[in-house]
CSV table of C-alpha atoms and ligand atoms in Angstrom, one decimal:
chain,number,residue,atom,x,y,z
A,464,UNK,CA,39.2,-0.6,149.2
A,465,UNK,CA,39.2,3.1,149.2
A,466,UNK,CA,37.8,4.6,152.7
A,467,UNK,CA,35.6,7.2,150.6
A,468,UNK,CA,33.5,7.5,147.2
A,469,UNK,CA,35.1,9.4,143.9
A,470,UNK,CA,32.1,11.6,142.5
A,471,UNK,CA,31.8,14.8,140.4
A,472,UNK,CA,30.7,16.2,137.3
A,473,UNK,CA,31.3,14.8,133.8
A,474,UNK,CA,34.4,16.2,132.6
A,475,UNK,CA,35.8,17.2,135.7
A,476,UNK,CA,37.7,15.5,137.8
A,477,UNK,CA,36.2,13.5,139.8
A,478,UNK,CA,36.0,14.8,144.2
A,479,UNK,CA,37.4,12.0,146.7
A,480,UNK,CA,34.9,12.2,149.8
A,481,UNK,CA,36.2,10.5,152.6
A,482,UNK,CA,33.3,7.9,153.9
A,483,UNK,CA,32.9,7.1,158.5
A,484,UNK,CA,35.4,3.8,159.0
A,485,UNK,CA,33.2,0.6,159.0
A,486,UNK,CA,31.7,-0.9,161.8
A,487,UNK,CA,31.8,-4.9,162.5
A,488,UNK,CA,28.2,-5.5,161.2
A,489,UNK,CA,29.3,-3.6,157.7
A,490,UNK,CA,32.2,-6.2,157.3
A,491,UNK,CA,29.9,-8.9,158.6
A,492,UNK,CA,27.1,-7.7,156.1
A,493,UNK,CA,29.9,-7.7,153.0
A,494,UNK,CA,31.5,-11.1,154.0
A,495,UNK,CA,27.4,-12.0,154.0
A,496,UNK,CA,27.5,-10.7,150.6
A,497,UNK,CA,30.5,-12.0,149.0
A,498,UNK,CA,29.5,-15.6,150.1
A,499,UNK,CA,25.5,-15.8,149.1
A,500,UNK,CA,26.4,-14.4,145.4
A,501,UNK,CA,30.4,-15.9,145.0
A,502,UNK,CA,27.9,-19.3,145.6
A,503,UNK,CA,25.3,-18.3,143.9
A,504,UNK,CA,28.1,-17.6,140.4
A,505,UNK,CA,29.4,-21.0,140.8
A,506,UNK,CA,25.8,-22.7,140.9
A,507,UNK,CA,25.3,-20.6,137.6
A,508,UNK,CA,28.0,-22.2,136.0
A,509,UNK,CA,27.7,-25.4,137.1
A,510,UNK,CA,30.4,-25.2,139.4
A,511,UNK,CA,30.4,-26.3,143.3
A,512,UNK,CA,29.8,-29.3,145.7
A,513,UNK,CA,28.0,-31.5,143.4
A,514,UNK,CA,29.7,-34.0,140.8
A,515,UNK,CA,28.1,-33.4,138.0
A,516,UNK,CA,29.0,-30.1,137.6
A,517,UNK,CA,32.8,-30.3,137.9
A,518,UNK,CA,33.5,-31.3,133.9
A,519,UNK,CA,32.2,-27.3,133.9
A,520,UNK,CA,35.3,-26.5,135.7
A,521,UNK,CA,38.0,-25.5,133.1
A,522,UNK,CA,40.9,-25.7,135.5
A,523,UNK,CA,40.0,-29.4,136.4
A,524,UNK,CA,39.4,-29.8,132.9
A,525,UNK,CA,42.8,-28.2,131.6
A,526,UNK,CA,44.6,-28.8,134.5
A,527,UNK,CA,43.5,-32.3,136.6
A,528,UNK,CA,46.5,-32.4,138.9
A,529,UNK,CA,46.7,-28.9,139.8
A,530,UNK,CA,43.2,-28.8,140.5
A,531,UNK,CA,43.7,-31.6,142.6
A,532,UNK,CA,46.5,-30.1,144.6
A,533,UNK,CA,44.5,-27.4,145.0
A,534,UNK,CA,41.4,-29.0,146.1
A,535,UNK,CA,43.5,-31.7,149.0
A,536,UNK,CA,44.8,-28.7,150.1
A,537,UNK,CA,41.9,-26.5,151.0
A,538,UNK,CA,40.2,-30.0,152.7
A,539,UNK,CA,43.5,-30.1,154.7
A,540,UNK,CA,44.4,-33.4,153.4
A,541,UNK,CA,47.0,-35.2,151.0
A,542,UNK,CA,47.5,-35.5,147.6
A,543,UNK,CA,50.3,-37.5,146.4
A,544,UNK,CA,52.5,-40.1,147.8
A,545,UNK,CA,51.8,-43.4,150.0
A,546,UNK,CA,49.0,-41.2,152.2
A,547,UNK,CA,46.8,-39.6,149.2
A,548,UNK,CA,42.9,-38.6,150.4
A,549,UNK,CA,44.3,-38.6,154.5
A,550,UNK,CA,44.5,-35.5,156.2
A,551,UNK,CA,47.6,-33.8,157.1
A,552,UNK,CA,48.9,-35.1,160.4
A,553,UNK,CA,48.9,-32.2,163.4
A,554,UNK,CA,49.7,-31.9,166.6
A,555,UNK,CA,47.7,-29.7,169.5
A,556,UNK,CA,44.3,-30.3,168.3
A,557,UNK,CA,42.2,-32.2,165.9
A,558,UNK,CA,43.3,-30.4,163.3
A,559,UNK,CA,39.4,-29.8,162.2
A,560,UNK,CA,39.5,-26.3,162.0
A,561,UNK,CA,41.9,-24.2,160.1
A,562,UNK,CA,40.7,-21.0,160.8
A,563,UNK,CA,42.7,-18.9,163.7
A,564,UNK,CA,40.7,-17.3,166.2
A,565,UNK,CA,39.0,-14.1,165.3
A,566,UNK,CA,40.2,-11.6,166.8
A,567,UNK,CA,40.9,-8.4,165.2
A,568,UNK,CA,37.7,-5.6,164.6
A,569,UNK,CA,35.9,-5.7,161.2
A,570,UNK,CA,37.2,-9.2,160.4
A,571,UNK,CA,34.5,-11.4,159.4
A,572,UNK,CA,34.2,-15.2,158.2
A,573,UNK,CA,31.0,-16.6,156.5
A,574,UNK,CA,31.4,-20.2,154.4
A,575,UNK,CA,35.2,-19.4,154.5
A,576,UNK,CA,35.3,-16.5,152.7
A,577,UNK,CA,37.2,-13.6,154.9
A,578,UNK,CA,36.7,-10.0,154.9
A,579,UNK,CA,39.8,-8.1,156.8
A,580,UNK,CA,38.6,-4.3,157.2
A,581,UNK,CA,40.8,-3.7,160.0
A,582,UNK,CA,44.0,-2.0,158.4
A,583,UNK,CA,43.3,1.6,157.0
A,584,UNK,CA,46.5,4.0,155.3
A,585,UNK,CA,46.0,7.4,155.9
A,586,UNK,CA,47.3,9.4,152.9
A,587,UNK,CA,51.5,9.6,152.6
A,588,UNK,CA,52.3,7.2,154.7
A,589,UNK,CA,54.9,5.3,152.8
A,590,UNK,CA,56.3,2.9,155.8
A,591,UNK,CA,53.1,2.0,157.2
A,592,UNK,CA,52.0,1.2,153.1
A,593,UNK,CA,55.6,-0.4,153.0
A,594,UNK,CA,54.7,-2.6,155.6
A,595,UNK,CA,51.5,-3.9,154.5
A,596,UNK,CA,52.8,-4.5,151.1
A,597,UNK,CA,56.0,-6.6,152.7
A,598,UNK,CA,53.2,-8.7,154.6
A,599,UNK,CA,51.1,-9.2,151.3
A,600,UNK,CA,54.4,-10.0,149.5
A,601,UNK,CA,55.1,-12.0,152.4
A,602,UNK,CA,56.9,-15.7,151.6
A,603,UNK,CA,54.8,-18.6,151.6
A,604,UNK,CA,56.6,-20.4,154.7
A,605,UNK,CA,58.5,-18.8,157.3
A,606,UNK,CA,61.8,-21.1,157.6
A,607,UNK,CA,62.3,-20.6,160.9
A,608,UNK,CA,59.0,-22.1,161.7
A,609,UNK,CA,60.0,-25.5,160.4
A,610,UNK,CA,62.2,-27.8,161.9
A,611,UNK,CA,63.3,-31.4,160.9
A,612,UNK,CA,61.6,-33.8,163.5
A,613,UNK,CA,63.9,-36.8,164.6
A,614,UNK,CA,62.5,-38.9,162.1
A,615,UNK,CA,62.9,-37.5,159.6
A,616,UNK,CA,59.5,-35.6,159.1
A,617,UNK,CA,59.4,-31.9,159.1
A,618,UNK,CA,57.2,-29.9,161.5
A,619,UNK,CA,55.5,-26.6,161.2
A,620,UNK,CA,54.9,-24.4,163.5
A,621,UNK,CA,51.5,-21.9,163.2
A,622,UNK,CA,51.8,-18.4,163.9
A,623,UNK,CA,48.8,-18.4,165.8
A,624,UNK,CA,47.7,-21.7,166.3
A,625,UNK,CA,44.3,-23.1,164.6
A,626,UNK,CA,40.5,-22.4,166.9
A,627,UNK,CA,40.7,-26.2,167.5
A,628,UNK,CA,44.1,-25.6,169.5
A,629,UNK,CA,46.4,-27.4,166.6
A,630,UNK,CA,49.8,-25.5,166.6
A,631,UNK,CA,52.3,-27.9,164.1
A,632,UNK,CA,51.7,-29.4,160.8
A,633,UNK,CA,53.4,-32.6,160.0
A,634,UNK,CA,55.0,-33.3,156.8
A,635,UNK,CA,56.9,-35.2,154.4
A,636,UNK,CA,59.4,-33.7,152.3
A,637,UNK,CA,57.2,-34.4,149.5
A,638,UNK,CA,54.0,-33.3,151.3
A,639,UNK,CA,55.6,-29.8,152.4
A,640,UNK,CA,56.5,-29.4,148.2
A,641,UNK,CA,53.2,-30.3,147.5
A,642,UNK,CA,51.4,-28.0,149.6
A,643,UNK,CA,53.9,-25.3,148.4
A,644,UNK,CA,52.9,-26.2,144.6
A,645,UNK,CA,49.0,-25.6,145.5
A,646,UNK,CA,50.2,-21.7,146.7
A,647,UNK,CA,51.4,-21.2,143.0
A,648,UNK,CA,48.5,-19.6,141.7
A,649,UNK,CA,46.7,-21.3,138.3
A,650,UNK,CA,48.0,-19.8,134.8
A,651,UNK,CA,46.4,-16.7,134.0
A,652,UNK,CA,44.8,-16.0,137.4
A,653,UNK,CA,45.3,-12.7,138.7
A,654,UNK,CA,46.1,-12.4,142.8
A,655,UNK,CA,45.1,-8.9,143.0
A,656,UNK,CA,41.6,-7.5,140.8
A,657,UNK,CA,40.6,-3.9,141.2
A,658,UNK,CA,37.1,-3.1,140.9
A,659,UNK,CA,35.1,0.1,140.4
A,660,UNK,CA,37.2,3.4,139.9
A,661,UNK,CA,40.8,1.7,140.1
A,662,UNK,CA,39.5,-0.9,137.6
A,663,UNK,CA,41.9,-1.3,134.4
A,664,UNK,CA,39.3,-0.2,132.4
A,665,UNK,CA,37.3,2.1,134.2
A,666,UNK,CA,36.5,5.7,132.4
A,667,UNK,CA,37.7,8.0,135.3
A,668,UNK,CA,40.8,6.0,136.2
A,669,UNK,CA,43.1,8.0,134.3
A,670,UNK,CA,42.2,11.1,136.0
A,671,UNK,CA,42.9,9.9,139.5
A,672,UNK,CA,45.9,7.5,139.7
A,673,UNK,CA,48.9,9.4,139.7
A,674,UNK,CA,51.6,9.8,137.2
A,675,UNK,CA,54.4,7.9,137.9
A,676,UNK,CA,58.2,10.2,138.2
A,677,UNK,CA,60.0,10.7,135.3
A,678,UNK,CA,62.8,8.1,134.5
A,679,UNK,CA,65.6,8.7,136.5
A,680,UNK,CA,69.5,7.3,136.7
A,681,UNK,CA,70.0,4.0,135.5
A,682,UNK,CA,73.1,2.1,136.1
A,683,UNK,CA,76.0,3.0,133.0
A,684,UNK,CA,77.5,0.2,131.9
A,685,UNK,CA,81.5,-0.3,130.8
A,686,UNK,CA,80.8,-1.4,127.1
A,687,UNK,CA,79.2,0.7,124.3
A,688,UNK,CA,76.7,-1.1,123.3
A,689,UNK,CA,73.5,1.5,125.0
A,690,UNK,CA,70.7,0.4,122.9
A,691,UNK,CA,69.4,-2.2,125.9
A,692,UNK,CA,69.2,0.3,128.5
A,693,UNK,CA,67.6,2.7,126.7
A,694,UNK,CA,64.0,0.8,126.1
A,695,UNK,CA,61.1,2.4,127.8
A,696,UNK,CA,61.6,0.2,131.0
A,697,UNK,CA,64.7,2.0,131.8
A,698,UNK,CA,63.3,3.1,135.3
A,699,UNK,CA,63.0,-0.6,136.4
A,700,UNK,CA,65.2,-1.9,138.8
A,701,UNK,CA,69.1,-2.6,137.1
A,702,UNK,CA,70.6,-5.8,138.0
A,703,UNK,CA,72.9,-4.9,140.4
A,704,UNK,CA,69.7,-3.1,142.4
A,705,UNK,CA,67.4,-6.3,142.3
A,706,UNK,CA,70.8,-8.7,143.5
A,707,UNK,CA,70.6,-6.4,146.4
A,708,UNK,CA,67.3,-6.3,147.0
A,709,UNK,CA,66.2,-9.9,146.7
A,710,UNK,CA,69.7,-11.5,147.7
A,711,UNK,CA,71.3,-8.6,149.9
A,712,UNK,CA,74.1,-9.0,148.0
A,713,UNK,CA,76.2,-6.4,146.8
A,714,UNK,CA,77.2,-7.4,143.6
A,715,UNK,CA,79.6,-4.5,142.7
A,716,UNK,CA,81.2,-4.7,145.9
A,717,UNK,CA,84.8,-5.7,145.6
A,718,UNK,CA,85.5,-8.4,147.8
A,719,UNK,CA,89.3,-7.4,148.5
A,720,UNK,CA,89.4,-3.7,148.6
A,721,UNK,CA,85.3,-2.9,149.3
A,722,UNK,CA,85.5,-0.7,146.1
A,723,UNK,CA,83.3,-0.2,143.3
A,724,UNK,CA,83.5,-2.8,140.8
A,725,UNK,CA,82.2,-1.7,136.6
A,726,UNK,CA,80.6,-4.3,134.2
A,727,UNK,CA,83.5,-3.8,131.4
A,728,UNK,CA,82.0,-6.9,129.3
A,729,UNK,CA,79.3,-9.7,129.2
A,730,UNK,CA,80.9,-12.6,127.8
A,731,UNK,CA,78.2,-14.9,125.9
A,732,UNK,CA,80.1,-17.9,124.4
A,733,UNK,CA,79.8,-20.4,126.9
A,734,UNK,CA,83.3,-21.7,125.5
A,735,UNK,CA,84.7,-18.1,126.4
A,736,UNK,CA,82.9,-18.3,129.6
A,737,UNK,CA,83.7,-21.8,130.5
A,738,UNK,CA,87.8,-21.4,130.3
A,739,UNK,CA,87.4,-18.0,132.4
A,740,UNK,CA,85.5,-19.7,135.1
A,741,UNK,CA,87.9,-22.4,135.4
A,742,UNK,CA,91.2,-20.7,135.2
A,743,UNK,CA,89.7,-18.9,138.5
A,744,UNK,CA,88.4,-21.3,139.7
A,745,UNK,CA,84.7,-20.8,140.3
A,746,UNK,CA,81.9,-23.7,139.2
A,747,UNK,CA,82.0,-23.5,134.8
A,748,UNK,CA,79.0,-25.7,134.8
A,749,UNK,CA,75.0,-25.6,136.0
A,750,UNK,CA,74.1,-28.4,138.4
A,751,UNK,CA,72.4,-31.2,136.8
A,752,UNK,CA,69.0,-31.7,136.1
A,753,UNK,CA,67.4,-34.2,138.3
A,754,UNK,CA,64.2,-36.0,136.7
A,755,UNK,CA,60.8,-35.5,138.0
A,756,UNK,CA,59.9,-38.4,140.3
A,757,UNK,CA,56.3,-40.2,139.0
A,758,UNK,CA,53.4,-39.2,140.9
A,759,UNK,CA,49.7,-39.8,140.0
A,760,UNK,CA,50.2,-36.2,139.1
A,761,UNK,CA,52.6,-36.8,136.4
A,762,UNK,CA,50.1,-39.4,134.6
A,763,UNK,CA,48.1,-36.3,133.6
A,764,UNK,CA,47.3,-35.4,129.6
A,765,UNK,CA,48.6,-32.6,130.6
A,766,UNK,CA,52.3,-33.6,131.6
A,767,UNK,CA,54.1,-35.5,129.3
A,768,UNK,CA,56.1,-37.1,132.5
A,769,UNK,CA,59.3,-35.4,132.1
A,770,UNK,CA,61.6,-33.4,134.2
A,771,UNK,CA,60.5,-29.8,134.9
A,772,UNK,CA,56.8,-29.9,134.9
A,773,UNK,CA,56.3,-28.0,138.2
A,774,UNK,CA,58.5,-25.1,137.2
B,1073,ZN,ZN1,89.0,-4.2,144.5
């Protein structure tokens, strides 16, 4: 959300006028909102709580098993294995309520949709915007959360625990997958939708969004052969940047003298490829395939049972 209105004359560009923060009601008035007419669009189109309607739904008609997933997973419960239709086992409460505790300002939770008002970014402040976007690009499971439970059963631990006082899920390896699959979001659906002036295909956008920099240094290669780097995504990331960034791994880093190492070729024939490898000694081939294991999920249209359905 923008903490102001754009406004102006046509053909000029448009005036940003900063707006007073929200109060709780205002949060608790748009959460109010969102609810009664998000409800009111699915009763349109004949999705929702009752049966009939859900042959309307084109991701349980495309789609049956991920629905599924999806749907076992909002109710809390399971829905594959030996303990399909039970609810997850917890520990430190019933495990009724999912929702934490309210207690930030301008938060507000009606029929489980969530309004978070709370968090404003004043103008050039690129570590507090960092920081928000490393919590929305946050991983779905903090590792160090879960632990292996004598068993054999893995346990998660909440960051805050749940109203109802439940602070551990309990899992199955195949249950903790399964839950992880229903965080993948459904083809084609966006995460992120921007409405009003910052919409894709509103008139004024143009005129307020920024221009990005000019291209700048991209990472020069050993071999001739320029024409790749030269595409219009130059400015992306090179290879050696995202290894870093996503592995911390320096890629160009020699490992005996610390220098810095140069891409003089890239070898394609996996034949050529194959002989290097092994004459240094490093892993030539990729680690085999395992096949799916059969689920009721695998039994959909959908699927045609194989390995790699998930992926
Ligand atoms: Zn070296």
């Amino acid at each position: 959300m923008l903490d102001g209105v754009f406004a102006g004359v046509e053909g000029e560009t448009p005036r940003f006028y900063p707006l007073r923060a929200p109060d709780d009601p205002d949060v608790a008035a748009v959460a109010e909102t969102v609810s009664r007419r998000t409800q009111a669009l699915w009763r349109k189109n004949g999705i929702g709580a009752s049966d009939d309607g859900e042959a309307e739904d084109p991701l349980m008609r495309d789609t049956p098993w991920l629905a599924g997933l999806y749907a076992h997973a909002v109710r809390g419960r399971i829905a594959t294995g030996p303990n399909t239709g039970k609810r997850l086992r917890t520990w430190g409460g019933s495990g009724e309520s999912q929702d934490p505790e309210p207690s930030a300002r301008r938060c507000a939770n009606v029929d489980g949709f969530s309004v978070h008002a709370n968090v404003s970014l004043p103008a050039h402040q690129r570590a507090t915007l960092e920081n928000l976007c490393r919590y929305m690009l946050r991983p779905p499971l903090a590792v160090e959360r879960l632990e292996r439970l004598p068993g054999g059963r893995l346990a998660y631990r909440m960051k805050t625990p749940w109203r109802d006082g439940t602070t551990h899920v309990i899992m199955s390896d195949d249950e903790l997958v399964e839950k992880l699959v229903a965080l993948v979001p459904a083809p084609r659906f966006h995460l992120v939708r921007y409405f009003g002036i910052l919409a894709s295909a509103a008139k004024q956008r143009p005129s307020i969004v920024p221009v990005p920099p000019p291209a700048s240094h991209t990472e020069s290669y050993g071999h001739r052969d320029s024409s790749e780097k030269e595409k219009p995504h130059a400015r992306n990331y090179s290879w050696s940047q995202l290894m870093a960034r996503i592995f911390a791994v320096d890629v160009l880093g020699c490992p005996r003298c610390g220098g810095r190492m140069r891409i003089l070729a890239a070898i394609e024939d996996p034949s050529v490829a194959r002989k290097i490898l092994d004459c240094l000694g490093l892993p030539s081939r990729p680690p085999p395939v395992a096949p799916a294991r059969g689920t009721d999920a695998s039994k959909s249209p959908n699927c045609d049972g194989q390995a790699g359905h998930l992926r």
